[in-house]
C-alpha positions as protocol buffer text, in pm:
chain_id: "A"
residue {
  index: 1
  type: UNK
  ca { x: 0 y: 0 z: 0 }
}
residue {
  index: 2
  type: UNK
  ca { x: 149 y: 359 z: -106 }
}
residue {
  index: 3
  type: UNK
  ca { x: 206 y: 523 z: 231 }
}
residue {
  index: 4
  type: UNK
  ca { x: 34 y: 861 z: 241 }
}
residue {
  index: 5
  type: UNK
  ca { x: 172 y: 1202 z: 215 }
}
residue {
  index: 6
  type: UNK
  ca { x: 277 y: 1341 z: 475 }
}
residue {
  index: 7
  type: UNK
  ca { x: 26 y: 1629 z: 530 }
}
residue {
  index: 8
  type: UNK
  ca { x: 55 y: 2009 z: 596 }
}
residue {
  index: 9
  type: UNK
  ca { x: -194 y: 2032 z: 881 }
}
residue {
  index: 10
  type: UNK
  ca { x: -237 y: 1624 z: 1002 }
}
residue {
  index: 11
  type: UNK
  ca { x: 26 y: 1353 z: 1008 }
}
residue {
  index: 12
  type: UNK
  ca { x: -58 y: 1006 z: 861 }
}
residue {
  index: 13
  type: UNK
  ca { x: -225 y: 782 z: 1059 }
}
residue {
  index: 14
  type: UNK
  ca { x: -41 y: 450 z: 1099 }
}
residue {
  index: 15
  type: UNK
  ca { x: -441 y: 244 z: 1208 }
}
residue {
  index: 16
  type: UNK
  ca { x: -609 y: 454 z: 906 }
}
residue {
  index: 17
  type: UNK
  ca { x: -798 y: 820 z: 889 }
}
residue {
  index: 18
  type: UNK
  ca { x: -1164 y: 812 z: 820 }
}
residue {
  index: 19
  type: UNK
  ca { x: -1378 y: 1041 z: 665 }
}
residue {
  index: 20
  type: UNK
  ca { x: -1756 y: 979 z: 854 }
}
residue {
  index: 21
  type: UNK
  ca { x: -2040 y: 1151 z: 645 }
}
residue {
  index: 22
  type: UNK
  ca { x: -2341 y: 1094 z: 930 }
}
residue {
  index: 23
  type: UNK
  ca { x: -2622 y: 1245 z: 1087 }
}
residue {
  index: 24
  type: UNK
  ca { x: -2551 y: 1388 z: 1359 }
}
residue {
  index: 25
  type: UNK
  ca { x: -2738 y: 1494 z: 1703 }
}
residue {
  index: 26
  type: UNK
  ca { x: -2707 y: 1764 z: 2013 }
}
residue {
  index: 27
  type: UNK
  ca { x: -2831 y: 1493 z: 2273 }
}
residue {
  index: 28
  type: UNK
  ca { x: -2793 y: 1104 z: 2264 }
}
residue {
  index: 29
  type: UNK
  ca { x: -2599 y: 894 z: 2026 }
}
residue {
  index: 30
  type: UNK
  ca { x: -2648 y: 858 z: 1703 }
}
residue {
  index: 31
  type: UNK
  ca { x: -2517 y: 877 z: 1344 }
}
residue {
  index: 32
  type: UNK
  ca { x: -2172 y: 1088 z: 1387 }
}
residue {
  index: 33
  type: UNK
  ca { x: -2202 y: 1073 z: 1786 }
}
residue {
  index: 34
  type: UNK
  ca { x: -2215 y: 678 z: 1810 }
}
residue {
  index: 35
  type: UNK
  ca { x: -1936 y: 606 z: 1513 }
}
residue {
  index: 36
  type: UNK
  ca { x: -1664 y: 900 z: 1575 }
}
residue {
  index: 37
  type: UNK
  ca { x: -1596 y: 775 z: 1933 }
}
residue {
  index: 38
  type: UNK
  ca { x: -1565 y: 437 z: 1874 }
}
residue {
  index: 39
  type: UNK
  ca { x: -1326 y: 459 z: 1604 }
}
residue {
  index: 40
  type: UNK
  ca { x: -1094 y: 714 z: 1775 }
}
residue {
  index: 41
  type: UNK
  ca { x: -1101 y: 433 z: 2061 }
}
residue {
  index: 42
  type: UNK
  ca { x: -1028 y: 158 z: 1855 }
}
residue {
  index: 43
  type: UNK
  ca { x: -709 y: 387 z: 1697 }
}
residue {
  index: 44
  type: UNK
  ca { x: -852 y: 546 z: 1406 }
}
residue {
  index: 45
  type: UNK
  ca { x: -826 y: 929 z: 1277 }
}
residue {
  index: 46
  type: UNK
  ca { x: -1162 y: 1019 z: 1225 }
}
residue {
  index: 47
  type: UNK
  ca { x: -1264 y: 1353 z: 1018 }
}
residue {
  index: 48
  type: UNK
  ca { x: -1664 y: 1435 z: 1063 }
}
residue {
  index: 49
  type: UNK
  ca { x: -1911 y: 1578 z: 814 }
}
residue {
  index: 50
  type: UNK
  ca { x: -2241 y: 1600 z: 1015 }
}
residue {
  index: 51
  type: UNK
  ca { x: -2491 y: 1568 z: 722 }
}
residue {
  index: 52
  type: UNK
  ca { x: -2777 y: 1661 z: 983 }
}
residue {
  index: 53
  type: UNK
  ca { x: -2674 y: 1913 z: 1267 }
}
residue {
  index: 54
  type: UNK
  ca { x: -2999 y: 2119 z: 1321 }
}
residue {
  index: 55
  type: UNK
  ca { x: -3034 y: 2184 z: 958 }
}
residue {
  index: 56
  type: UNK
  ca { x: -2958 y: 1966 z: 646 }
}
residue {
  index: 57
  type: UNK
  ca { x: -2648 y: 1972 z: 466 }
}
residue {
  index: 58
  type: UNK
  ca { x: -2708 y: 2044 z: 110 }
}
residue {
  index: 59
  type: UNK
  ca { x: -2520 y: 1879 z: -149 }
}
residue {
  index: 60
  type: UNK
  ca { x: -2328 y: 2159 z: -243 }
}
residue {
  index: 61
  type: UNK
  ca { x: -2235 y: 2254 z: 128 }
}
residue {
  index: 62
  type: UNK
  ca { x: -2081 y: 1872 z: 102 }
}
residue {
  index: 63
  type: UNK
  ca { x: -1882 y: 2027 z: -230 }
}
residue {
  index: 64
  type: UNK
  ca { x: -1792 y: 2293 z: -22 }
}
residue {
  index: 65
  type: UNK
  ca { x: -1610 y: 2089 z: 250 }
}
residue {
  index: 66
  type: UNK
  ca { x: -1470 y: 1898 z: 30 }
}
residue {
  index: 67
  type: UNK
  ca { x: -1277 y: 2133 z: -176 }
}
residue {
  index: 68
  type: UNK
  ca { x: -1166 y: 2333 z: 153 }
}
residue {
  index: 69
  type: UNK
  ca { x: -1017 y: 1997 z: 248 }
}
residue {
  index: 70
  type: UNK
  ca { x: -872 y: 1925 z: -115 }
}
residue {
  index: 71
  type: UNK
  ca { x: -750 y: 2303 z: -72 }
}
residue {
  index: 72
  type: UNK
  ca { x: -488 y: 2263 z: 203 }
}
residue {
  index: 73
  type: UNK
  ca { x: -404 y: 1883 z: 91 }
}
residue {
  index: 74
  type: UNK
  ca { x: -616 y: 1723 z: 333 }
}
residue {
  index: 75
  type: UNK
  ca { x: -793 y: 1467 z: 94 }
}
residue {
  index: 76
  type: UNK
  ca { x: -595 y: 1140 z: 182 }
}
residue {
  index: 77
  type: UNK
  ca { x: -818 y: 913 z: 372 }
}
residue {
  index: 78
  type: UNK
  ca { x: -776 y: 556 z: 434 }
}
residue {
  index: 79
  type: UNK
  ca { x: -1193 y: 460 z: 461 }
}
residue {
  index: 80
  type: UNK
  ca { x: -1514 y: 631 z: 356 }
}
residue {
  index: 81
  type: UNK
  ca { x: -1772 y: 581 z: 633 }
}
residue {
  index: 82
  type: UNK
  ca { x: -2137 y: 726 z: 519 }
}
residue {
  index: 83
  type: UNK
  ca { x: -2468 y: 635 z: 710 }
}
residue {
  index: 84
  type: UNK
  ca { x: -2776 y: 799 z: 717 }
}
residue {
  index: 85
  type: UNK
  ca { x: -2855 y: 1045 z: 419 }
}
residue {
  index: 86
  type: UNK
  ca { x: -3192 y: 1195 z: 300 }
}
residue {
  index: 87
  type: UNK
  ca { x: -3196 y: 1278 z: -34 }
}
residue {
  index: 88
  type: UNK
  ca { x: -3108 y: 1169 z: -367 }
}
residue {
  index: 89
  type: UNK
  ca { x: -2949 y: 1477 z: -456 }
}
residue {
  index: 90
  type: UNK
  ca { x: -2685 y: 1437 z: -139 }
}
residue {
  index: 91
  type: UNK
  ca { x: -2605 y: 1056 z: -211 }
}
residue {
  index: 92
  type: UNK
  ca { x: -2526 y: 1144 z: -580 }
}
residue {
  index: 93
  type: UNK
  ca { x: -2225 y: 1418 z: -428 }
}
residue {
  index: 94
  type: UNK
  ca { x: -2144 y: 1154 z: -224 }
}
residue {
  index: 95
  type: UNK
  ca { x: -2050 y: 911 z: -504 }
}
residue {
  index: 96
  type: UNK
  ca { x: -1866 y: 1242 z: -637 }
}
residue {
  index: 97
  type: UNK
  ca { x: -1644 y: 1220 z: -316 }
}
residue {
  index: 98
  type: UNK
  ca { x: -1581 y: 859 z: -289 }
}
residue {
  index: 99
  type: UNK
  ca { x: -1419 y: 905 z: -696 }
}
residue {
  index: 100
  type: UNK
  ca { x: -1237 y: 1280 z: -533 }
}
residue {
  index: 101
  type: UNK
  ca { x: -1081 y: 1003 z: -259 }
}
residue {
  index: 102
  type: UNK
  ca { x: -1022 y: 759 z: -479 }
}
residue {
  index: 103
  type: UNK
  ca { x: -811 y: 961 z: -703 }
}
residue {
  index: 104
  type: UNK
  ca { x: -621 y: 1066 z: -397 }
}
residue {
  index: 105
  type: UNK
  ca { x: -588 y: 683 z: -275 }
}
residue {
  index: 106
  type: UNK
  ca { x: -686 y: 404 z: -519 }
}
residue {
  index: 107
  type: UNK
  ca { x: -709 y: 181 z: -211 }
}
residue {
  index: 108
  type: UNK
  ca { x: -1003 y: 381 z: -62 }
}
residue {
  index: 109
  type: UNK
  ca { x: -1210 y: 116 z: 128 }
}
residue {
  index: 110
  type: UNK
  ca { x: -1586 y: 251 z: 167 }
}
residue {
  index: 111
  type: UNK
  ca { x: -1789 y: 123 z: 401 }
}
residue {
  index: 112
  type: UNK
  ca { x: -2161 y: 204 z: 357 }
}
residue {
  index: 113
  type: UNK
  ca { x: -2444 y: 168 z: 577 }
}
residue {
  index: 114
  type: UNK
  ca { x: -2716 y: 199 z: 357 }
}
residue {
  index: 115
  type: UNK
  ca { x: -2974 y: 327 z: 587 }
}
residue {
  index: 116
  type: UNK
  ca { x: -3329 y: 362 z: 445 }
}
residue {
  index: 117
  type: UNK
  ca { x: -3541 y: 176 z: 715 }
}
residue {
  index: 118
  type: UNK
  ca { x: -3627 y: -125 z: 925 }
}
residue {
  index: 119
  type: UNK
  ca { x: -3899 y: -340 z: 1002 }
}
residue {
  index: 120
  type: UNK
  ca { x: -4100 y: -276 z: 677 }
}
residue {
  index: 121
  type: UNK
  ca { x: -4094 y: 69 z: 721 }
}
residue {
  index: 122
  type: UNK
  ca { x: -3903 y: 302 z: 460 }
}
residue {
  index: 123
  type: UNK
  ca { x: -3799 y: 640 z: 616 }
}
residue {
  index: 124
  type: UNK
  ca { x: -3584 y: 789 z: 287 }
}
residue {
  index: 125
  type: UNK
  ca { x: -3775 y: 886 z: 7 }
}
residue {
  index: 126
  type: UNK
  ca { x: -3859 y: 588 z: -211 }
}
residue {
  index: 127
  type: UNK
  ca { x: -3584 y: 735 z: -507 }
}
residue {
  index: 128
  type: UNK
  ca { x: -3349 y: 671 z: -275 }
}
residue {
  index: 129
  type: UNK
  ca { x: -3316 y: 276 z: -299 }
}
residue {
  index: 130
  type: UNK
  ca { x: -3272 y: 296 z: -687 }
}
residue {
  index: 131
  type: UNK
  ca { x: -2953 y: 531 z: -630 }
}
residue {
  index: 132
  type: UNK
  ca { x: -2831 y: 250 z: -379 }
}
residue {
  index: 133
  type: UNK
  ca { x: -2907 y: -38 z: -608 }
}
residue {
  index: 134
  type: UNK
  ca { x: -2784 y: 115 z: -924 }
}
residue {
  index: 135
  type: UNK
  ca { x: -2499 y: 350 z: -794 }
}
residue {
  index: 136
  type: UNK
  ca { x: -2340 y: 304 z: -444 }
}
residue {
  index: 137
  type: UNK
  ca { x: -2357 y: -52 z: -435 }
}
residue {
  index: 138
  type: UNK
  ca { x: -2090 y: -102 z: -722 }
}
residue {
  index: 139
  type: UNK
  ca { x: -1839 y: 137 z: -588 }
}
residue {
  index: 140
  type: UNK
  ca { x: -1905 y: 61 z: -205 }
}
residue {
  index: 141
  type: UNK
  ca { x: -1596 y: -226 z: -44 }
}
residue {
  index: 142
  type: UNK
  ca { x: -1823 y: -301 z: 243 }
}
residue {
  index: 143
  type: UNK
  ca { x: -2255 y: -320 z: 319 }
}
residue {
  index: 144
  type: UNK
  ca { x: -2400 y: -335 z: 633 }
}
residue {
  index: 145
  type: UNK
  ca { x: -2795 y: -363 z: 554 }
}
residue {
  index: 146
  type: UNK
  ca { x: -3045 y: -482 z: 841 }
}
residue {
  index: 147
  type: UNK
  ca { x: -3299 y: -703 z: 690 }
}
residue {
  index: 148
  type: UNK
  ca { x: -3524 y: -489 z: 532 }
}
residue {
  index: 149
  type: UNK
  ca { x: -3296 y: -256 z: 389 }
}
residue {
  index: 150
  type: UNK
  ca { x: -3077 y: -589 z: 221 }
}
residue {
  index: 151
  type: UNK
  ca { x: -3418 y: -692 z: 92 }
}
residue {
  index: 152
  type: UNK
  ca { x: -3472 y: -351 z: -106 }
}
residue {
  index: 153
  type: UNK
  ca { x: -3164 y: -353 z: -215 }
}
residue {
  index: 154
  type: UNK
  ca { x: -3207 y: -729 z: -392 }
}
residue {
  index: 155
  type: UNK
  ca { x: -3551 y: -753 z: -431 }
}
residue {
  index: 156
  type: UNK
  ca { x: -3529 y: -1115 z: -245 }
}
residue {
  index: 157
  type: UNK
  ca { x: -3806 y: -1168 z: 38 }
}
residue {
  index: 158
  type: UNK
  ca { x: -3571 y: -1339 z: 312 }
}
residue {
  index: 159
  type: UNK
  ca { x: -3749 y: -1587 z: 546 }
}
residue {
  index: 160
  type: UNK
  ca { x: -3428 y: -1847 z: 565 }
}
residue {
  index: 161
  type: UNK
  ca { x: -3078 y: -1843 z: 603 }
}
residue {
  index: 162
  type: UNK
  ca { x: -3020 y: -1991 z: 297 }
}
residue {
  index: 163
  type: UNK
  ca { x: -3202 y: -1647 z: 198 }
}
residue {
  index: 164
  type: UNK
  ca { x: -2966 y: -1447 z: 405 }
}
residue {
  index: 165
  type: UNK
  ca { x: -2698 y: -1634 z: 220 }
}
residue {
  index: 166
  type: UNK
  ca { x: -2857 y: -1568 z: -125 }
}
residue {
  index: 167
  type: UNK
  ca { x: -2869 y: -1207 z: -109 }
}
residue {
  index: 168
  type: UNK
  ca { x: -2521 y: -1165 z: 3 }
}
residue {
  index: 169
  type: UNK
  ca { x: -2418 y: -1335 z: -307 }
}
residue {
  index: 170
  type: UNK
  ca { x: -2603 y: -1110 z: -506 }
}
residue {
  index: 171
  type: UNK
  ca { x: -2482 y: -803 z: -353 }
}
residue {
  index: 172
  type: UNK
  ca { x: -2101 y: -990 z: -454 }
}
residue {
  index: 173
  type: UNK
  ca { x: -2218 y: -1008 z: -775 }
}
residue {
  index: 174
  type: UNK
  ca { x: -2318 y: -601 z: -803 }
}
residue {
  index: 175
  type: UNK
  ca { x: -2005 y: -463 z: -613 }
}
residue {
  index: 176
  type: UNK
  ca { x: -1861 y: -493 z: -279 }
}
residue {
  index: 177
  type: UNK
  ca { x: -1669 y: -771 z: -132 }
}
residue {
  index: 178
  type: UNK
  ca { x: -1751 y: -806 z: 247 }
}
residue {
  index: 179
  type: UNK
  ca { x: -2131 y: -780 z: 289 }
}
residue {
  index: 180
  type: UNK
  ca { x: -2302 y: -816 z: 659 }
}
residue {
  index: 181
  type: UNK
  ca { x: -2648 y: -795 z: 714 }
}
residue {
  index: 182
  type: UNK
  ca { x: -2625 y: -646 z: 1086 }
}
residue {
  index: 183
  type: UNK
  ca { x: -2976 y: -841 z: 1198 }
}
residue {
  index: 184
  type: UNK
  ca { x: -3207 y: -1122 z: 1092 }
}
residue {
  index: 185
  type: UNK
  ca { x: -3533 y: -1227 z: 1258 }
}
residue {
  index: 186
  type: UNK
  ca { x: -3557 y: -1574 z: 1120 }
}
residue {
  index: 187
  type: UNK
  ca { x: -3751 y: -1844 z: 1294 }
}
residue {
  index: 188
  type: UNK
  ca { x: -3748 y: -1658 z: 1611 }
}
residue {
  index: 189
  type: UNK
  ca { x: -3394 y: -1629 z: 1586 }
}
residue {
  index: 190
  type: UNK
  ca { x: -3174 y: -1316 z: 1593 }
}
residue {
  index: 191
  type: UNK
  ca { x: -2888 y: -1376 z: 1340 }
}
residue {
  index: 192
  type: UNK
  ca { x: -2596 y: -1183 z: 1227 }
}
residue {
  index: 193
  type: UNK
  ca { x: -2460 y: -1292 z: 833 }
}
residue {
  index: 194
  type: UNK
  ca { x: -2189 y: -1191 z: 675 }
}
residue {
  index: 195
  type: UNK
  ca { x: -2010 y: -1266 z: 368 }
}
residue {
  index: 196
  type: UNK
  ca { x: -1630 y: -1211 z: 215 }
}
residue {
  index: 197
  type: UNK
  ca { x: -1564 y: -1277 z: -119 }
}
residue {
  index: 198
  type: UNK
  ca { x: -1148 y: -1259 z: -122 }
}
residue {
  index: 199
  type: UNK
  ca { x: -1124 y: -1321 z: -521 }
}
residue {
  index: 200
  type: UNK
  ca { x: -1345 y: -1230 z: -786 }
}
residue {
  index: 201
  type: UNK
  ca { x: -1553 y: -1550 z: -947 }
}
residue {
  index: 202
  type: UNK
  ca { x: -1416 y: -1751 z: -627 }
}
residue {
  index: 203
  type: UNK
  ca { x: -1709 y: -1854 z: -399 }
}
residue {
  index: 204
  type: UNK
  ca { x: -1717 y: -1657 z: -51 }
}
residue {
  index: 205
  type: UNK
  ca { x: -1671 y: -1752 z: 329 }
}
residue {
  index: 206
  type: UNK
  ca { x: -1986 y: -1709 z: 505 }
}
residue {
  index: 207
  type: UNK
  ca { x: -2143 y: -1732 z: 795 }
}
residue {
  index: 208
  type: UNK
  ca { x: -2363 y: -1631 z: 1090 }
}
residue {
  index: 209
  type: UNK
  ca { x: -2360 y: -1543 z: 1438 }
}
residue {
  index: 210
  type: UNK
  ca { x: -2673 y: -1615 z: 1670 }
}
residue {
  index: 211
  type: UNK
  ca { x: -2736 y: -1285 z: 1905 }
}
residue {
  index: 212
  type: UNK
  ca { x: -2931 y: -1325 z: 2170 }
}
residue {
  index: 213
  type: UNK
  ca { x: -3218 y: -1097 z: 2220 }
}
residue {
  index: 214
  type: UNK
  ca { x: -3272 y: -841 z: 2473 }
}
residue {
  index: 215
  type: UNK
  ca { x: -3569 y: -676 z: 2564 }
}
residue {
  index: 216
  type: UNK
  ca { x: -3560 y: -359 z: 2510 }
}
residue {
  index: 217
  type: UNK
  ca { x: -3479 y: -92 z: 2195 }
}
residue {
  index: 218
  type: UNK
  ca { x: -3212 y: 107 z: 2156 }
}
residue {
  index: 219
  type: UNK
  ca { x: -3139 y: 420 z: 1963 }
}
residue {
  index: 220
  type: UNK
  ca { x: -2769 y: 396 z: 1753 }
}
residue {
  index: 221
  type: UNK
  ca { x: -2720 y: 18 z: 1740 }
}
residue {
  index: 222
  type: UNK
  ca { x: -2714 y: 37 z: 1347 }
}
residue {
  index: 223
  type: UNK
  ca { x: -2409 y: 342 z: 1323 }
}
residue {
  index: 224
  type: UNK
  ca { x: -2212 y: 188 z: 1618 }
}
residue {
  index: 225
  type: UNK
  ca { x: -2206 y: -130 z: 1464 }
}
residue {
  index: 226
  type: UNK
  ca { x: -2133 y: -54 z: 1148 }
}
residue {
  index: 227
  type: UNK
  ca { x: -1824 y: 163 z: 1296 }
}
residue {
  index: 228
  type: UNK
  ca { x: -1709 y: -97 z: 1466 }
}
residue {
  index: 229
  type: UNK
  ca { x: -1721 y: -359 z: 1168 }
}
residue {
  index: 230
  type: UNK
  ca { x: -1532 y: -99 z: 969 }
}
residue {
  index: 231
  type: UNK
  ca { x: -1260 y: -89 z: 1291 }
}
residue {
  index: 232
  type: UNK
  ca { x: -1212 y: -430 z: 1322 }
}
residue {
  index: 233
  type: UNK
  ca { x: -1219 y: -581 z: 959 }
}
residue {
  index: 234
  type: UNK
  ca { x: -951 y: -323 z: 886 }
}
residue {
  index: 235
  type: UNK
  ca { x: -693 y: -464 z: 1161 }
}
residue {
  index: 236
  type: UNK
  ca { x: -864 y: -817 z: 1063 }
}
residue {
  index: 237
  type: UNK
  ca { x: -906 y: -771 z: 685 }
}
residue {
  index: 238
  type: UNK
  ca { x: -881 y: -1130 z: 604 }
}
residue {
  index: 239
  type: UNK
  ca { x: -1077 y: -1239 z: 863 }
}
residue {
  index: 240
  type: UNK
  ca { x: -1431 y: -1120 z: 864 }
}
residue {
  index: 241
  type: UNK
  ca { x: -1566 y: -1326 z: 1099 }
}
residue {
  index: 242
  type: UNK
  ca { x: -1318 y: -1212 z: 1377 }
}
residue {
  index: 243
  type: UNK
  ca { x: -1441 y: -884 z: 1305 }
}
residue {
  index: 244
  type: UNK
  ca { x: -1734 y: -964 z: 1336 }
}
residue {
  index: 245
  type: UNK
  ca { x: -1731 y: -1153 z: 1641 }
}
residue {
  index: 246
  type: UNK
  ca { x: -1550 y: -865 z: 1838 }
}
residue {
  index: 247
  type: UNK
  ca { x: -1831 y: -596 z: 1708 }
}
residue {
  index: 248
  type: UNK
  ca { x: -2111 y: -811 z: 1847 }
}
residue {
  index: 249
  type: UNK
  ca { x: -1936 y: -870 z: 2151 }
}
residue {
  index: 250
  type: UNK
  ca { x: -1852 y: -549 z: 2194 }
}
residue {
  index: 251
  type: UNK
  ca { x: -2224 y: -442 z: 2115 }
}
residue {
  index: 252
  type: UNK
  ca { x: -2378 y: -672 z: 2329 }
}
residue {
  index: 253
  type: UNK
  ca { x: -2201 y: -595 z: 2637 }
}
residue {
  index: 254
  type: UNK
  ca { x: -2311 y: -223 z: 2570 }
}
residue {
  index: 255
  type: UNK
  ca { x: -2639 y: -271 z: 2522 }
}
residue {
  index: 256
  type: UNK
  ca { x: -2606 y: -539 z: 2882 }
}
residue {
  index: 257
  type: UNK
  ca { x: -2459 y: -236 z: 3060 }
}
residue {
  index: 258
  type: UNK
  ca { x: -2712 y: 25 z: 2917 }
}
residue {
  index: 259
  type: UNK
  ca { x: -3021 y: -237 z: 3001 }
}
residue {
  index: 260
  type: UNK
  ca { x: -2890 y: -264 z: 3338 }
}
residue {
  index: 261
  type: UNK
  ca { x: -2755 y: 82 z: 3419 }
}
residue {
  index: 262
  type: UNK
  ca { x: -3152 y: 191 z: 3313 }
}
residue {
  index: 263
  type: UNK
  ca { x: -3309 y: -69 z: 3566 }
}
residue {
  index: 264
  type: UNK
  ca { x: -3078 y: 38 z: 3826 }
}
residue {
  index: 265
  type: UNK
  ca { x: -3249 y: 365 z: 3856 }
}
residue {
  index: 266
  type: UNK
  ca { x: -3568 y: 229 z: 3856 }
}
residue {
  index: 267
  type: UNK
  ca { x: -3649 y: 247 z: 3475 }
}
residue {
  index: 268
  type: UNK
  ca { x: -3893 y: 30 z: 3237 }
}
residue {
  index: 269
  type: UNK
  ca { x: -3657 y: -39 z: 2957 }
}
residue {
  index: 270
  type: UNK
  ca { x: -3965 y: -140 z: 2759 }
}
residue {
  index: 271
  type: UNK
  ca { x: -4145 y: 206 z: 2786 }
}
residue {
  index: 272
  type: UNK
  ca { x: -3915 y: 377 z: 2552 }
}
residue {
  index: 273
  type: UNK
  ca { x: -3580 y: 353 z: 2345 }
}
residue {
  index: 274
  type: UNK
  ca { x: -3278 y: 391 z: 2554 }
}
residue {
  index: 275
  type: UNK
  ca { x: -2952 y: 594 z: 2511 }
}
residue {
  index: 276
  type: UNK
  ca { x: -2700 y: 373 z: 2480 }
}
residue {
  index: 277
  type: UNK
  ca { x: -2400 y: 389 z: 2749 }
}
residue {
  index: 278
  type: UNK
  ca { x: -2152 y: 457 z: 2503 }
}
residue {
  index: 279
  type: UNK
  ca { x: -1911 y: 631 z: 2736 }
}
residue {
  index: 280
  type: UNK
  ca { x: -1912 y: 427 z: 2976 }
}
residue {
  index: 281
  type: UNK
  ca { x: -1854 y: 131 z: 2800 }
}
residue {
  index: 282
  type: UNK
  ca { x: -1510 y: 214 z: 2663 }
}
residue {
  index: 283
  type: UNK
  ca { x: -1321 y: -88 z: 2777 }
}
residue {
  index: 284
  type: UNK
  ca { x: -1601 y: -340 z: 2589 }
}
residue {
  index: 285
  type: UNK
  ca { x: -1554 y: -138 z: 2264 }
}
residue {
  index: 286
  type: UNK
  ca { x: -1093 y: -109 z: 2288 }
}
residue {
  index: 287
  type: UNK
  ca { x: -1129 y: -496 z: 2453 }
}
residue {
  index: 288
  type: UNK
  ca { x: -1375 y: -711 z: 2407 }
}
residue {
  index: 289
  type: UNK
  ca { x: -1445 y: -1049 z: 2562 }
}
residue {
  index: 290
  type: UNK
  ca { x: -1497 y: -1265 z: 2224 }
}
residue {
  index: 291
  type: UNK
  ca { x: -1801 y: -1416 z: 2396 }
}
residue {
  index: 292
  type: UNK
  ca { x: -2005 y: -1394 z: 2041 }
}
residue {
  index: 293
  type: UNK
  ca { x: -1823 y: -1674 z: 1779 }
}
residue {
  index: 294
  type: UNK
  ca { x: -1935 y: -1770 z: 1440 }
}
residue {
  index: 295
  type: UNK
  ca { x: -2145 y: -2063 z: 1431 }
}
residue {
  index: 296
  type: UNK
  ca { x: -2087 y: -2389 z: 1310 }
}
């Protein structure tokens, strides 16, 4: 890998410098506020554009920030990181930026969370999942769907794991190499899948992890976990399911400590979403227990 310039106003980062293009909010964590952290824990550089902050960034705002960075040579970055956006017109200057950093770095890796709704619900506007299909998918090096979004984005009604399995392959087949859907509710079952295709036209290694459920709902699950795939498949890049397994742990003893820290004070974790703990849980997200393994 061509080691990156040595810049006027930030040195290179020897674990990688990502550019995060989130949502991002005053209170609670979500979008920007539960991937930045994370990352910076886990060794990473991390450069914010808050897409949402009060008002929406516009697509040309994004231009904006982009050329003041390209201005004082600030455009090397080792991932892309993008999560929620709300508009067709702000996606498309986001495919603009991930060709600006790829001219920079040919090695980009972009890692896409294509959020656009769960549970049957769509909260995007419905132009929004052709622009995934047709245009980030093919330039995107990593997907995290949930269920729903994995089934707009093929068109294939999952109900199996053999349906899980399908739709990674098809994703393979449009673009990136490392696809994992974050959450399947098959059977009763709460299932992570992922997929890595190493070589082109070679068949990939996949396969799941079973989460347990807890019961309760969280706000931020989706962005944290998809920053801390993109953490730990880049110091595992080989090894997808490692990276995997350490996000879920990781996640999972969060979410344990936020359940828990909320019933301490007397609080019905069923009567409405809960913040997650994400401070306080900095030693689960640098050192996980591996308590979450692929299964057989």
């Amino acid at each position: 890998m061509a080691r990156p310039p040595i810049l006027s106003l930030a040195l290179p980062s020897e674990t990688g410098r990502v550019l995060s293009i989130q949502s991002h909010t005053v209170q609670g964590y979500v979008g920007n506020k539960a991937a930045v952290f994370p990352l910076q824990l886990l060794g990473y550089d991390v450069d914010p554009i808050n897409s949402v902050q009060g008002q929406v960034l516009n697509g040309q705002q994004l231009c904006d920030l982009i050329e003041g960075l390209a201005a004082n040579d600030l455009l090397y970055y080792t991932h892309l990181l993008t999560g929620y956006i709300g508009s067709v017109s702000f996606l498309d200057t986001v495919l603009q930026v991930v060709d600006r950093l790829r001219t920079v770095n040919p090695g980009l890796v972009y890692v896409c969370d294509p959020v656009m709704g769960d549970e049957g619900k769509l909260y995007v506007p419905p132009d929004l999942v052709s622009v995934y299909r047709e245009k980030v998918i093919p330039v995107a090096s990593m997907l995290t769907p949930n269920q729903f979004e994995v089934e707009l984005l093929t068109g294939l009604r999952i109900t199996s794991e053999s349906d899980g399995l399908k739709a990674c392959n098809i994703l393979h087949a449009a673009g990136p190499s490392k696809v994992v859907i974050t959450s399947l509710n098959i059977e009763g079952k709460l299932l992570l899948i992922g997929s890595h295709q190493k070589l082109e036209g070679q068949p990939p290694h996949q396969f799941k992890i079973i989460i347990p459920k807890i019961p309760a709902y969280f706000t931020g699950t989706g962005d944290l976990m998809t920053a801390l795939l993109l953490g730990w498949s880049n110091k595992y890049p080989d090894n997808l399911e490692k990276a995997s397994e350490l996000a879920v742990s990781s996640l999972q003893a969060l979410l344990h400590r936020t359940l828990e820290d909320y019933k301490a004070v007397g609080f019905d974790p069923q009567s409405s979403s809960l913040e997650i703990r994400l401070i306080q849980s900095q030693d689960d997200i640098r050192n996980p227990e591996r308590r979450f393994k692929e299964d057989e």
